[in-house]
Tab-separated table of C-alpha atoms in Angstrom:
chain	number	residue	atom	x	y	z
V	656	MET	CA	83.212	72.731	88.815
V	657	SER	CA	84.588	70.010	86.584
V	658	LEU	CA	83.788	66.453	87.569
V	659	THR	CA	86.486	64.853	85.440
V	660	LEU	CA	89.631	63.225	86.744
V	661	ALA	CA	92.954	64.968	86.491
V	662	PRO	CA	95.091	63.567	83.653
V	663	ARG	CA	96.705	60.358	84.801
V	664	GLY	CA	100.456	60.381	84.864
V	665	SER	CA	100.669	64.159	84.590
V	666	ALA	CA	104.089	65.496	85.540
V	667	LEU	CA	104.037	68.537	87.778
V	668	GLN	CA	107.442	70.179	87.546
V	669	ARG	CA	109.019	71.607	90.675
V	670	THR	CA	111.489	74.102	89.286
V	671	LYS	CA	109.985	77.541	88.924
V	672	THR	CA	110.892	77.764	85.241
V	673	ALA	CA	108.962	74.644	84.319
V	674	ASP	CA	105.288	74.196	83.693
V	675	SER	CA	103.018	71.308	84.404
V	676	VAL	CA	102.898	68.999	81.414
V	677	PRO	CA	99.920	66.650	81.030
V	678	SER	CA	100.591	63.176	79.813
V	679	SER	CA	100.002	62.689	76.120
V	680	SER	CA	98.222	59.450	76.816
V	681	SER	CA	94.954	59.472	78.645
V	682	THR	CA	95.366	55.822	79.501
V	683	SER	CA	98.781	56.059	81.101
V	684	VAL	CA	98.905	55.372	84.813
V	685	ASP	CA	101.481	56.828	87.210
V	686	ALA	CA	101.682	56.729	90.973
V	687	SER	CA	101.586	60.468	91.470
V	688	PRO	CA	102.566	63.749	89.855
V	689	ALA	CA	106.336	64.101	89.905
V	690	ASN	CA	108.976	66.037	88.046
V	691	THR	CA	111.498	63.244	87.693
V	692	PRO	CA	111.797	61.781	84.174
V	693	LYS	CA	111.102	58.073	83.871
V	694	GLN	CA	114.185	56.244	85.056
V	695	SER	CA	116.030	53.541	83.245
V	696	PRO	CA	116.220	50.067	84.832
V	697	SER	CA	119.697	50.906	86.098
V	698	SER	CA	118.630	54.091	87.868
V	699	THR	CA	117.547	54.543	91.456
V	700	SER	CA	113.875	54.944	90.628
V	701	LEU	CA	111.242	53.070	92.596
V	702	SER	CA	110.761	50.662	89.707
V	703	SER	CA	114.337	49.426	90.053
V	704	LEU	CA	114.520	49.511	93.843
V	705	GLY	CA	111.504	47.279	94.417
V	706	SER	CA	111.672	43.563	93.805
V	707	ASP	CA	109.357	41.785	91.377
V	708	SER	CA	107.966	39.678	94.204
V	709	ALA	CA	107.088	42.774	96.235
V	710	PHE	CA	105.404	44.304	93.201
V	711	ASP	CA	103.433	41.117	92.571
V	712	LEU	CA	102.331	41.016	96.202
V	713	GLU	CA	101.206	44.611	95.963
V	714	ASN	CA	99.158	43.783	92.881
V	715	GLU	CA	97.595	40.793	94.631
V	716	ASN	CA	96.403	43.150	97.356
V	717	GLY	CA	94.549	45.260	94.822
V	718	LYS	CA	95.308	48.640	93.297
V	719	MET	CA	95.688	51.815	95.303
V	720	LEU	CA	94.334	54.946	93.621
V	721	ASP	CA	94.887	58.520	94.658
V	722	THR	CA	92.053	61.009	94.324
V	723	TYR	CA	92.933	61.743	90.696
V	724	GLY	CA	92.767	58.044	89.832
V	725	ASN	CA	96.531	57.623	89.473
V	726	GLU	CA	97.788	54.226	90.606
V	727	PHE	CA	99.966	54.416	93.705
V	728	GLN	CA	102.814	52.122	94.707
V	729	LEU	CA	104.441	52.063	98.107
V	730	PRO	CA	107.841	53.765	98.361
V	731	ASP	CA	110.549	51.225	99.136
V	732	TYR	CA	113.747	53.264	99.253
V	733	THR	CA	115.537	53.814	102.534
V	734	ILE	CA	116.470	56.877	104.559
V	735	LYS	CA	120.118	55.930	104.079
V	736	GLN	CA	119.702	56.177	100.317
V	737	ILE	CA	118.152	59.623	100.759
V	738	ARG	CA	120.931	60.898	103.019
V	739	ASP	CA	123.713	59.368	100.912
V	740	ALA	CA	122.414	61.187	97.831
V	741	ILE	CA	122.732	64.622	99.451
V	742	PRO	CA	126.101	66.407	99.007
V	743	ALA	CA	127.991	66.663	102.300
V	744	HIS	CA	128.195	70.463	102.233
V	745	CYS	CA	124.390	70.706	102.301
V	746	PHE	CA	124.525	69.630	105.943
V	747	GLN	CA	126.785	72.561	106.898
V	748	ARG	CA	125.021	75.249	108.950
V	749	SER	CA	126.279	78.803	109.377
V	750	GLY	CA	125.262	80.807	112.426
V	751	ALA	CA	126.554	84.007	110.849
V	752	ARG	CA	124.486	83.463	107.718
V	753	GLY	CA	121.424	82.613	109.775
V	754	LEU	CA	121.822	85.766	111.876
V	755	ALA	CA	122.221	87.823	108.711
V	756	TYR	CA	118.816	86.626	107.520
V	757	VAL	CA	117.293	87.434	110.920
V	758	ALA	CA	118.793	90.920	110.743
V	759	ARG	CA	117.425	91.354	107.218
V	760	ASP	CA	113.901	90.410	108.247
V	761	ILE	CA	113.933	92.592	111.373
V	762	ALA	CA	115.313	95.493	109.316
V	763	SER	CA	112.512	94.997	106.785
V	764	LEU	CA	109.924	95.127	109.566
V	765	ALA	CA	111.499	98.211	111.148
V	766	MET	CA	111.976	100.090	107.883
V	767	THR	CA	108.407	99.430	106.782
V	768	PHE	CA	107.084	100.718	110.095
V	769	PHE	CA	109.318	103.819	109.904
V	770	ILE	CA	108.241	104.688	106.373
V	771	PHE	CA	104.531	104.344	107.044
V	772	HIS	CA	104.640	105.984	110.479
V	773	THR	CA	106.604	108.931	109.095
V	774	TYR	CA	104.987	109.519	105.724
V	775	VAL	CA	101.507	107.971	105.726
V	776	THR	CA	100.064	110.674	107.981
V	777	PRO	CA	97.151	113.144	107.735
V	778	GLU	CA	99.648	115.912	107.063
V	779	ASN	CA	101.161	114.134	104.057
V	780	ILE	CA	98.048	112.294	102.863
V	781	PRO	CA	94.859	114.188	103.801
V	782	SER	CA	92.530	111.612	102.254
V	783	THR	CA	91.333	109.155	104.904
V	784	PRO	CA	90.372	106.445	102.364
V	785	ALA	CA	93.815	106.727	100.738
V	786	ARG	CA	95.541	106.363	104.091
V	787	ALA	CA	93.334	103.385	104.919
V	788	VAL	CA	94.349	101.659	101.691
V	789	LEU	CA	98.022	102.340	102.299
V	790	TRP	CA	97.912	101.127	105.904
V	791	THR	CA	96.110	98.002	104.717
V	792	GLY	CA	99.066	97.445	102.419
V	793	TYR	CA	101.304	97.951	105.446
V	794	THR	CA	99.618	95.108	107.331
V	795	PHE	CA	100.066	92.805	104.328
V	796	LEU	CA	103.768	93.642	103.921
V	797	GLN	CA	104.465	93.288	107.623
V	798	GLY	CA	102.645	89.973	107.559
V	799	LEU	CA	105.027	88.703	104.883
V	800	PHE	CA	108.149	89.953	106.655
V	801	GLY	CA	106.827	88.569	109.933
V	802	THR	CA	106.191	85.180	108.341
V	803	GLY	CA	109.775	85.167	107.084
V	804	LEU	CA	111.001	85.758	110.626
V	805	TRP	CA	108.619	83.037	111.834
V	806	VAL	CA	110.216	80.617	109.368
V	807	LEU	CA	113.704	81.439	110.669
V	808	ALA	CA	112.551	80.689	114.223
V	809	HIS	CA	111.161	77.417	112.857
V	810	GLU	CA	114.652	76.724	111.487
V	811	CYS	CA	116.001	77.325	114.984
V	812	GLY	CA	113.618	74.739	116.397
V	813	HIS	CA	114.954	72.164	113.953
V	814	GLN	CA	118.570	73.104	114.782
V	815	SER	CA	119.172	73.944	111.117
V	816	PHE	CA	119.860	77.605	111.922
V	817	SER	CA	123.381	77.067	113.250
V	818	PRO	CA	125.574	74.350	114.813
V	819	SER	CA	124.958	75.898	118.256
V	820	LYS	CA	121.882	74.663	120.122
V	821	THR	CA	122.190	77.593	122.513
V	822	LEU	CA	122.161	80.124	119.682
V	823	ASN	CA	119.339	78.308	117.932
V	824	ASP	CA	117.076	78.211	120.961
V	825	THR	CA	117.899	81.782	122.000
V	826	VAL	CA	117.082	83.245	118.593
V	827	GLY	CA	114.063	80.982	118.144
V	828	PHE	CA	112.682	81.816	121.594
V	829	ILE	CA	112.976	85.572	121.074
V	830	CYS	CA	111.579	85.604	117.518
V	831	HIS	CA	108.693	83.211	118.146
V	832	SER	CA	107.744	84.824	121.452
V	833	ALA	CA	107.578	88.198	119.673
V	834	MET	CA	104.895	86.651	117.436
V	835	LEU	CA	103.056	85.021	120.358
V	836	VAL	CA	104.264	81.517	119.515
V	837	PRO	CA	105.168	79.296	122.513
V	838	TYR	CA	108.605	78.417	121.137
V	839	PHE	CA	109.651	75.353	123.126
V	840	SER	CA	106.109	74.014	123.442
V	841	TRP	CA	105.554	74.124	119.699
V	842	LYS	CA	109.100	72.961	118.948
V	843	ILE	CA	108.456	69.749	120.894
V	844	SER	CA	105.084	68.944	119.341
V	845	HIS	CA	106.334	69.892	115.874
V	846	GLY	CA	109.292	67.564	116.267
V	847	LYS	CA	106.860	64.724	116.976
V	848	HIS	CA	104.969	65.638	113.813
V	849	HIS	CA	108.176	65.152	111.853
V	850	LYS	CA	108.736	61.760	113.478
V	851	ALA	CA	105.277	60.521	112.493
V	852	THR	CA	104.213	62.375	109.351
V	853	GLY	CA	101.323	60.641	107.625
V	854	HIS	CA	100.841	58.189	110.532
V	855	LEU	CA	97.128	58.023	111.325
V	856	GLU	CA	97.745	57.133	114.953
V	857	ARG	CA	100.609	59.497	115.798
V	858	ASP	CA	100.773	62.554	113.532
V	859	MET	CA	100.460	65.870	115.335
V	860	VAL	CA	98.946	68.299	112.826
V	861	PHE	CA	96.557	68.376	109.849
V	862	LEU	CA	95.640	64.774	110.450
V	863	PRO	CA	92.744	64.244	108.027
V	864	LYS	CA	89.419	62.821	109.102
V	865	THR	CA	88.620	59.222	108.290
V	866	ARG	CA	85.359	58.419	106.559
V	867	GLU	CA	83.742	57.505	109.878
V	868	GLN	CA	84.963	60.639	111.619
V	869	TYR	CA	83.785	62.897	108.816
V	870	ALA	CA	80.363	61.212	108.762
V	871	SER	CA	80.033	61.608	112.522
V	872	ILE	CA	80.784	65.329	112.370
V	873	MET	CA	78.335	65.827	109.504
V	874	GLY	CA	75.643	63.814	111.279
V	875	TYR	CA	75.366	61.007	108.734
V	876	TYR	CA	75.946	57.295	108.586
V	877	ALA	CA	79.348	56.444	107.098
V	878	HIS	CA	77.737	54.558	104.200
V	879	GLU	CA	75.698	57.644	103.274
V	880	LEU	CA	78.697	59.752	102.270
V	881	SER	CA	78.799	58.291	98.766
V	882	GLU	CA	75.226	59.483	98.256
V	883	LEU	CA	75.497	63.020	99.613
V	884	MET	CA	74.999	66.038	97.379
V	885	GLU	CA	77.851	68.392	96.597
V	886	GLU	CA	78.940	70.660	99.432
V	887	SER	CA	77.918	74.255	98.822
V	888	PRO	CA	80.832	76.434	97.676
V	889	ILE	CA	79.674	78.932	100.297
V	890	MET	CA	80.234	76.306	102.994
V	891	THR	CA	83.678	75.528	101.603
V	892	ALA	CA	84.565	79.221	101.590
V	893	ALA	CA	83.269	79.722	105.127
V	894	HIS	CA	85.324	76.804	106.401
V	895	LEU	CA	88.451	78.107	104.667
V	896	ILE	CA	88.023	81.630	106.024
V	897	GLY	CA	87.394	80.371	109.535
V	898	THR	CA	90.443	78.133	109.401
V	899	GLN	CA	92.679	80.933	108.121
V	900	LEU	CA	91.520	83.353	110.805
V	901	ALA	CA	91.425	81.101	113.841
V	902	GLY	CA	92.930	77.734	112.897
V	903	TRP	CA	96.324	78.401	114.458
V	904	HIS	CA	94.887	79.568	117.777
V	905	ILE	CA	92.426	76.667	117.920
V	906	TYR	CA	95.278	74.235	117.306
V	907	LEU	CA	97.398	75.682	120.110
V	908	VAL	CA	94.512	75.739	122.588
V	909	THR	CA	92.691	72.492	121.696
V	910	ASN	CA	95.143	70.414	119.570
V	911	ARG	CA	92.554	70.267	116.815
V	912	THR	CA	93.839	68.363	113.733
V	913	GLY	CA	96.402	66.582	115.935
V	914	HIS	CA	96.070	62.993	117.099
V	915	ASN	CA	93.607	62.258	119.897
V	916	ASN	CA	95.018	59.062	121.349
V	917	HIS	CA	96.388	60.578	124.528
V	918	GLU	CA	95.525	57.561	126.683
V	919	ARG	CA	98.702	55.990	125.271
V	920	GLN	CA	100.957	58.723	126.641
V	921	PRO	CA	103.736	56.683	128.298
V	922	GLU	CA	103.688	58.580	131.598
V	923	GLY	CA	99.934	58.210	132.039
V	924	ARG	CA	99.278	61.941	131.842
V	925	GLY	CA	96.835	61.455	128.958
V	926	LYS	CA	94.255	59.610	131.053
V	927	GLY	CA	90.906	61.324	130.645
V	928	ARG	CA	92.393	63.946	128.306
V	929	HIS	CA	91.060	64.643	124.843
V	930	ASN	CA	91.308	67.220	122.077
V	931	GLY	CA	88.883	70.095	122.278
V	932	LEU	CA	88.172	73.062	124.489
V	933	GLY	CA	88.593	72.049	128.113
V	934	GLY	CA	89.993	68.646	127.210
V	935	GLY	CA	93.349	69.302	128.855
V	936	VAL	CA	95.341	68.993	125.613
V	937	ASN	CA	97.073	72.241	124.648
V	938	HIS	CA	100.446	73.900	124.087
V	939	PHE	CA	100.495	75.951	127.299
V	940	SER	CA	100.110	73.566	130.237
V	941	PRO	CA	103.103	71.577	131.524
V	942	SER	CA	100.652	68.765	132.343
V	943	SER	CA	99.402	68.490	128.755
V	944	PRO	CA	99.798	64.940	127.374
V	945	LEU	CA	101.597	66.436	124.391
V	946	TYR	CA	104.654	66.594	126.641
V	947	GLU	CA	106.615	64.551	129.146
V	948	ALA	CA	107.427	65.567	132.705
V	949	LYS	CA	110.974	66.521	131.676
V	950	ASP	CA	109.541	69.238	129.388
V	951	ALA	CA	107.751	71.161	132.160
V	952	LYS	CA	110.375	73.901	132.582
V	953	LEU	CA	110.494	74.531	128.852
V	954	ILE	CA	106.714	74.820	128.627
V	955	LEU	CA	106.709	77.344	131.481
V	956	LEU	CA	109.552	79.265	129.821
V	957	SER	CA	107.505	79.432	126.620
V	958	ASP	CA	104.553	80.766	128.614
V	959	LEU	CA	106.793	83.365	130.247
V	960	GLY	CA	107.928	84.579	126.834
V	961	LEU	CA	104.306	85.042	125.787
V	962	ALA	CA	103.474	86.861	129.026
V	963	ILE	CA	106.345	89.315	128.527
V	964	VAL	CA	105.290	90.109	124.955
V	965	LEU	CA	101.638	90.474	125.937
V	966	GLY	CA	102.726	92.889	128.679
V	967	ILE	CA	104.692	94.964	126.178
V	968	LEU	CA	101.752	95.008	123.774
V	969	PHE	CA	99.458	96.130	126.596
V	970	LEU	CA	101.753	99.057	127.380
V	971	ILE	CA	101.910	100.020	123.695
V	972	GLY	CA	98.137	99.956	123.401
V	973	LYS	CA	97.671	101.916	126.608
V	974	ASN	CA	100.177	104.615	125.665
V	975	PHE	CA	99.713	104.885	121.910
V	976	GLY	CA	96.128	103.785	121.436
V	977	TRP	CA	94.482	100.429	120.861
V	978	ALA	CA	93.601	101.268	117.272
V	979	ASN	CA	97.251	101.958	116.537
V	980	LEU	CA	98.229	98.681	118.192
V	981	ALA	CA	95.710	96.832	116.008
V	982	VAL	CA	97.175	98.324	112.825
V	983	TRP	CA	100.788	98.145	113.867
V	984	TYR	CA	100.738	94.608	115.297
V	985	LEU	CA	97.399	92.751	115.407
V	986	PHE	CA	96.496	92.801	111.725
V	987	PRO	CA	100.046	91.860	110.579
V	988	TYR	CA	99.939	89.125	113.228
V	989	LEU	CA	96.748	87.735	111.668
V	990	TRP	CA	98.421	87.789	108.262
V	991	VAL	CA	101.328	85.765	109.700
V	992	ASN	CA	98.894	83.200	111.085
V	993	HIS	CA	97.083	83.073	107.747
V	994	TRP	CA	100.260	82.257	105.857
V	995	LEU	CA	101.338	79.741	108.475
V	996	VAL	CA	98.047	77.818	108.278
V	997	ALA	CA	97.860	78.021	104.469
V	998	ILE	CA	101.425	76.791	104.029
V	999	THR	CA	101.052	73.887	106.456
V	1000	PHE	CA	97.658	72.887	105.065
V	1001	LEU	CA	98.955	72.755	101.501
V	1002	GLN	CA	102.128	70.916	102.479
V	1003	HIS	CA	100.067	68.010	103.804
V	1004	THR	CA	96.780	68.158	101.898
V	1005	ASP	CA	96.621	67.273	98.212
V	1006	PRO	CA	94.685	64.776	96.059
V	1007	THR	CA	97.908	62.845	95.432
V	1008	LEU	CA	98.943	62.323	99.056
V	1009	PRO	CA	98.527	59.047	100.983
V	1010	HIS	CA	98.125	58.531	104.722
V	1011	TYR	CA	99.080	55.340	106.504
V	1012	GLU	CA	97.664	53.120	109.186
V	1013	ALA	CA	100.177	51.944	111.790
V	1014	HIS	CA	100.965	48.582	110.191
V	1015	THR	CA	101.732	50.198	106.820
V	1016	TRP	CA	103.616	53.317	107.912
V	1017	THR	CA	107.382	53.752	107.814
V	1018	PHE	CA	109.334	56.966	108.278
V	1019	ALA	CA	110.420	56.963	104.632
V	1020	ARG	CA	106.850	56.522	103.418
V	1021	GLY	CA	105.464	59.176	105.745
V	1022	ALA	CA	108.077	61.766	104.819
V	1023	ALA	CA	107.143	61.286	101.156
V	1024	ALA	CA	103.499	62.075	101.981
V	1025	THR	CA	104.200	65.783	101.546
V	1026	ILE	CA	104.331	68.060	98.527
V	1027	ASP	CA	106.405	70.997	97.307
V	1028	ARG	CA	104.676	74.006	95.809
V	1029	GLU	CA	105.735	77.320	94.312
V	1030	PHE	CA	105.068	80.842	95.602
V	1031	GLY	CA	107.448	82.807	93.401
V	1032	PHE	CA	109.551	85.641	94.785
V	1033	ILE	CA	107.552	85.772	97.999
V	1034	GLY	CA	108.036	82.093	98.745
V	1035	ARG	CA	111.655	81.772	97.731
V	1036	HIS	CA	112.980	85.002	99.206
V	1037	LEU	CA	110.627	86.484	101.789
V	1038	LEU	CA	109.482	83.129	103.201
V	1039	HIS	CA	112.881	81.431	102.856
V	1040	GLY	CA	111.762	78.548	100.612
V	1041	ILE	CA	109.568	76.833	103.191
V	1042	ILE	CA	106.941	76.199	100.500
V	1043	GLU	CA	109.279	75.065	97.744
V	1044	THR	CA	111.480	72.533	99.599
V	1045	HIS	CA	109.191	70.897	102.132
V	1046	VAL	CA	109.664	67.304	100.968
V	1047	LEU	CA	113.409	67.478	101.599
V	1048	HIS	CA	112.724	69.174	104.926
V	1049	HIS	CA	110.746	66.159	106.121
V	1050	TYR	CA	113.579	63.781	105.305
V	1051	VAL	CA	116.401	65.866	106.773
V	1052	SER	CA	115.123	68.809	108.804
V	1053	THR	CA	118.595	69.966	109.882
V	1054	ILE	CA	119.582	71.132	106.385
V	1055	PRO	CA	119.460	74.963	106.309
V	1056	PHE	CA	116.912	76.500	103.961
V	1057	TYR	CA	119.539	78.193	101.762
V	1058	LEU	CA	120.940	74.760	100.799
V	1059	ALA	CA	117.590	72.984	100.542
V	1060	ASP	CA	117.129	73.521	96.801
V	1061	GLU	CA	120.377	71.728	96.001
V	1062	ALA	CA	119.567	68.927	98.412
V	1063	THR	CA	116.082	68.585	96.906
V	1064	GLU	CA	117.532	68.090	93.443
V	1065	ALA	CA	119.865	65.436	94.861
V	1066	ILE	CA	117.093	63.280	96.351
V	1067	LYS	CA	114.768	63.381	93.353
V	1068	PRO	CA	116.399	60.424	91.537
V	1069	VAL	CA	116.095	58.328	94.701
V	1070	MET	CA	112.456	59.221	95.262
V	1071	GLY	CA	111.583	58.871	91.588
V	1072	LYS	CA	107.861	59.165	90.987
V	1073	HIS	CA	107.239	59.555	94.714
V	1074	TYR	CA	108.630	63.068	94.743
V	1075	ARG	CA	105.609	65.352	94.508
V	1076	ALA	CA	105.492	68.972	93.427
V	1077	ASP	CA	102.677	71.153	92.143
V	1078	VAL	CA	104.003	74.410	90.753
V	1079	GLY	CA	101.411	75.041	88.066
V	1080	GLY	CA	100.509	78.710	87.980
V	1081	GLY	CA	103.246	79.816	90.354
V	1082	SER	CA	102.032	82.104	93.132
V	1083	ILE	CA	98.473	82.210	91.796
V	1084	GLY	CA	98.484	78.433	91.515
V	1085	PHE	CA	99.509	78.186	95.162
V	1086	LEU	CA	96.535	80.279	96.245
V	1087	LYS	CA	94.168	78.344	93.961
V	1088	SER	CA	95.399	75.113	95.538
V	1089	MET	CA	93.786	76.143	98.812
V	1090	TRP	CA	90.360	76.015	97.195
V	1091	LYS	CA	91.143	72.900	95.196
V	1092	SER	CA	92.367	70.958	98.215
V	1093	ALA	CA	89.385	72.063	100.283
V	1094	ARG	CA	87.006	70.775	97.592
V	1095	TRP	CA	88.845	67.562	96.701
V	1096	CYS	CA	90.146	66.491	100.134
V	1097	GLN	CA	87.313	66.001	102.635
V	1098	TRP	CA	88.169	62.670	104.252
V	1099	ILE	CA	90.405	59.651	103.698
V	1100	GLU	CA	89.594	55.992	103.085
V	1101	PRO	CA	91.251	52.928	101.505
V	1102	THR	CA	90.901	52.336	97.804
V	1103	GLU	CA	87.922	50.153	97.010
V	1104	GLY	CA	89.068	46.554	96.580
V	1105	ALA	CA	92.383	47.034	98.371
V	1106	GLU	CA	93.416	44.224	100.719
V	1107	GLY	CA	96.258	43.429	103.094
V	1108	GLU	CA	98.904	46.112	103.417
V	1109	ASN	CA	97.324	48.149	100.632
V	1110	LYS	CA	94.157	48.529	102.685
V	1111	GLY	CA	96.228	50.430	105.236
V	1112	VAL	CA	96.999	53.181	102.724
V	1113	LEU	CA	94.248	55.801	102.665
V	1114	PHE	CA	93.584	58.547	100.134
V	1115	PHE	CA	91.400	61.622	100.067
V	1116	ARG	CA	87.842	61.354	98.838
V	1117	ASN	CA	84.934	63.803	98.670
V	1118	HIS	CA	81.216	64.018	97.996
V	1119	ASN	CA	81.603	66.854	95.478
V	1120	GLY	CA	81.827	64.522	92.484
V	1121	LEU	CA	85.544	65.195	92.057
V	1122	GLY	CA	88.004	62.424	91.233
V	1123	VAL	CA	87.669	58.825	92.344
V	1124	PRO	CA	84.232	58.387	93.949
V	1125	PRO	CA	83.923	57.215	97.553
V	1126	GLN	CA	83.420	53.543	98.255
V	1127	LYS	CA	79.849	52.320	98.307
V	1128	THR	CA	79.512	50.599	101.653
V	1129	SER	CA	76.694	48.715	103.350
V	1130	PRO	CA	74.726	50.199	106.258
V	1131	LEU	CA	75.998	49.371	109.719
V	1132	LYS	CA	74.265	46.267	110.978
V	1133	SER	CA	73.562	47.860	114.321
V	1134	GLY	CA	71.808	50.782	112.710
V	1135	ALA	CA	73.832	53.125	114.879
V	1136	LYS	CA	75.248	56.343	113.620
V	1137	ALA	CA	78.826	56.407	112.413
V	1138	MET	CA	81.425	56.171	115.147
V	1139	THR	CA	82.160	59.296	117.100
V	1140	LEU	CA	85.582	60.870	117.111
V	1141	GLY	CA	87.774	58.683	119.280
V	1142	PRO	CA	91.430	58.133	120.005
V	1143	ASP	CA	93.468	57.841	116.878
V	1144	SER	CA	97.053	58.012	117.979
V	1145	ASP	CA	99.612	57.442	120.627
V	1146	ASN	CA	101.919	60.184	121.789
V	1147	ASP	CA	105.393	60.155	120.363
V	1148	SER	CA	108.017	60.237	123.054
């Protein structure tokens, strides 16, 4: 494993025909990888939008460095500038077009099942190992088609599927329930994630651990992290595998990786509640502090949808065999969850991404704390571009996926160097990024020497000797262990 920094100022191109191009100068410093050419003083780049006095103040507060060592500057464009840059037709949603994509994905699932059920049989293929390999391929394909349908239900939750809320919620409820997703429950919590992306006290998913939290979990003092040996690759792999297999279920049941500041829930329902098994914070109970009292009927409706699907699955298993049910549904279902967790993890975890304390966060800054990636034909066609256009999605989530590429190109000049994309290696690069992010991104902390507002901007660090080293801090005067995991957010209402 290389211990050197990534090239500073490297430009990671978003479009699938472009490659990542390292900077020719090893001494150049840029805020983050981006595919936008350097703007002239008259353009809408960050350098022209920010005032000299603001830039000077930022410098007085010390430099901010991402994990690669690239200097970071706070975004200072507005949401209005983002929206004004997007062509008006990109906001137009078509229910007919959305339904056509749903029909395509359901047809793909049905046709795949028909082909395998009809032709991959002992009569046609006597070899048991050969059939096992083919049916394994079936689970993978169905997992991809199922993930595509999952993404369309996600579009419904954001109301980007069609102009009709009734149609959106009907289609979303049916499709997500079929994949054992509590549609309305997740729709509500996911909407709050969009309202507070990158906010250390309010974000709802993949909220990274602070230095103190990470030290507490590992059983060390916070100041000892800079002295720890490299994490074993076996441990990294085990954590990744566990997360891919069970991360989605753990999140739904325990709210793991979401904020844990439920005492601030405005209706008082978070009192005594905390993340974790048995903590009373989940996506299934109407009394969960993730929701308000007005949401109770929707949470129960989501639960009813799951109960109906589980009943159907039980009847299938009872009548056709549990082994058949596992191959036909369970294993594809696990593939869907794998892709869901991998996609979300990589959208919000990267060595270039900042996270913000409350006094530093704004919606525009938080929405920029995401990254686009590239997954080739699978990502752009089977998964409906959810990987390739995520930055735009966080600024305007009601734009339908089939117009998101055009809208993404439109906002790049406004975002300037704060638009992030990592498309190096295409589909293989996407998969490699899972390992890279797991090794580089272990906890977050301010840049050493940062003061004022800059101290409220935190970046990933690690004890694997990769990138900017962790701060060297003094032992706690009390001699106590690092703080335990405590509340870190209020609930977004």
